[in-house]
Amino acid sequence: MDLNMSASYDATPEEVFAIITDATFREQACEKTKALSYDVSVTESGGDTVVRVQREMASDDVPDIARKFVGQTLTVVQTETWHPAGADGARTAEVKGEITGTPVTLKGNARIVPQGAQTVQAIDLDVKVSVPLIGKKIEPFVVEAIRKGLETEHQLGASWHNGHL
């Protein structure tokens, strides 16, 4: 199931990139999304910047049909590999993720693109729940949980930018 989202910031591409690759920002995003625990790392690999976020989440909002697959908590691991900026400051990244120990995976792309005086951050993901018969029933719940998390992160990013100028 596809998930496509975007958000605009009153910021330059460089400023948006600085926010989303700031470990403290990512840690605060984990707290805002009610992670029980988390581990954030931002590393350089060649010319790329790799952001890895692992968070343990309560499975309270998981539908009963899926709870037997996940238990009381979920460990979500997401890795973004951001490539160097283009001449206009635009950047792209490969995004991979999983809920550890479950048949849930996600992969796709993210981008930061200048648009007039603003910058758009967008993400396109393919979310898969590889369980015969019920996987397609569970995917909408997984996509909605990811959407809520991304919306929370975008809201934090906007206020983070305004508070750090």
XYZ file of C-alpha atoms in Angstrom:
165
model
C 0.000 0.000 0.000
C 1.380 3.403 -0.948
C 1.840 6.350 1.376
C 2.628 9.751 -0.162
C 3.027 12.823 2.029
C 4.547 16.254 1.813
C 4.911 19.317 4.009
C 6.166 22.830 3.348
C 8.564 24.794 5.489
C 9.357 28.505 5.465
C 13.022 27.578 5.239
C 15.792 26.845 2.778
C 16.583 23.248 1.730
C 19.786 23.483 3.776
C 17.822 24.477 6.883
C 15.320 21.637 6.429
C 18.161 19.153 5.909
C 19.878 20.448 9.059
C 16.683 19.866 11.047
C 15.962 16.334 9.850
C 19.562 15.229 10.298
C 19.836 16.665 13.816
C 19.911 13.776 16.331
C 18.308 15.933 19.040
C 15.417 16.803 16.706
C 14.888 13.109 15.901
C 14.992 12.238 19.615
C 12.338 14.876 20.333
C 10.239 13.453 17.477
C 10.466 10.028 19.154
C 9.256 11.573 22.411
C 6.392 13.390 20.650
C 5.264 10.114 19.052
C 5.230 8.487 22.520
C 8.125 6.104 21.956
C 8.788 4.004 25.051
C 12.494 3.996 24.182
C 14.564 5.030 21.185
C 18.016 5.105 19.648
C 18.983 7.722 17.057
C 22.177 7.853 15.037
C 23.311 10.243 12.318
C 26.453 9.162 10.484
C 28.366 10.058 7.354
C 29.022 7.392 4.728
C 30.994 8.671 1.758
C 29.091 11.799 0.725
C 25.821 10.491 2.168
C 24.230 11.240 5.525
C 22.561 8.215 7.116
C 19.836 8.762 9.709
C 18.791 5.652 11.628
C 15.951 5.792 14.135
C 14.899 2.805 16.213
C 11.931 3.257 18.500
C 9.948 0.967 20.730
C 6.249 1.765 20.653
C 3.273 0.435 22.603
C 0.972 -1.644 20.426
C -2.189 -0.196 22.001
C -3.548 1.126 18.696
C -2.866 -2.086 16.778
C -6.079 -3.821 15.679
C -6.804 -7.154 17.380
C -6.335 -8.982 14.072
C -2.677 -7.925 14.046
C -1.850 -7.962 17.751
C -0.840 -11.644 17.726
C 1.913 -10.742 15.255
C 3.331 -7.854 17.258
C 2.773 -8.425 20.973
C 2.638 -5.599 23.543
C 5.314 -3.437 21.910
C 6.632 -2.746 18.423
C 10.235 -2.027 17.524
C 10.263 0.224 14.493
C 13.560 0.724 12.650
C 13.828 3.377 9.934
C 16.913 4.265 7.900
C 17.211 7.252 5.560
C 20.245 7.570 3.300
C 20.432 11.212 2.216
C 22.561 12.059 -0.814
C 24.535 15.283 -1.342
C 22.614 18.403 -2.343
C 22.163 19.419 -5.937
C 23.019 22.927 -7.172
C 19.597 24.201 -5.999
C 19.922 22.579 -2.559
C 17.516 19.729 -3.387
C 18.283 16.323 -1.882
C 16.946 12.803 -2.195
C 17.097 9.803 0.102
C 16.298 6.128 0.070
C 14.076 5.160 2.992
C 13.860 1.647 4.425
C 12.042 0.435 7.472
C 10.647 -2.511 9.305
C 8.811 -3.493 12.415
C 11.325 -5.952 13.853
C 10.099 -9.523 14.164
C 7.002 -8.896 12.057
C 6.186 -9.211 8.365
C 5.923 -5.400 8.044
C 8.375 -3.569 5.772
C 8.479 -0.197 4.106
C 10.675 1.251 1.430
C 10.645 4.312 -0.723
C 12.141 7.730 -1.273
C 12.220 11.091 0.436
C 13.165 14.447 -0.994
C 13.755 18.034 -0.017
C 12.973 20.440 -2.846
C 13.007 24.253 -2.997
C 9.698 25.733 -4.089
C 9.753 29.511 -4.283
C 10.536 30.926 -0.828
C 9.648 27.599 0.788
C 11.019 24.087 0.865
C 8.901 20.975 0.411
C 9.818 17.790 2.226
C 8.094 14.788 0.677
C 8.082 11.046 1.199
C 6.734 8.227 -0.943
C 6.612 4.815 0.712
C 5.436 1.350 -0.205
C 4.202 -0.386 2.957
C 3.873 -4.176 2.882
C 2.423 -6.594 5.404
C 3.430 -10.014 4.107
C 0.765 -12.173 5.744
C -1.478 -14.305 3.534
C -5.159 -13.333 3.566
C -5.018 -10.625 6.253
C -1.989 -8.593 5.158
C -4.083 -6.286 2.973
C -6.489 -5.735 5.891
C -3.669 -4.704 8.212
C -1.811 -2.406 5.772
C -4.250 0.543 6.148
C -3.678 0.567 9.929
C 0.099 0.509 9.471
C -0.050 3.293 6.864
C -2.245 5.432 9.140
C 0.170 4.961 12.068
C 3.102 5.989 9.841
C 1.112 8.979 8.532
C 0.361 10.190 12.088
C 4.022 9.843 13.053
C 5.188 11.773 9.995
C 2.612 14.526 10.598
C 3.831 14.875 14.191
C 7.423 15.035 12.963
C 6.568 17.710 10.358
C 4.793 19.823 13.010
C 7.790 19.519 15.300
C 10.082 20.409 12.377
C 8.196 23.634 11.702
C 8.314 24.711 15.337
C 11.943 23.536 15.649
C 12.897 25.743 12.690
C 11.106 28.766 14.142
C 12.671 28.220 17.560
C 16.233 27.763 16.275
C 16.586 30.799 14.012
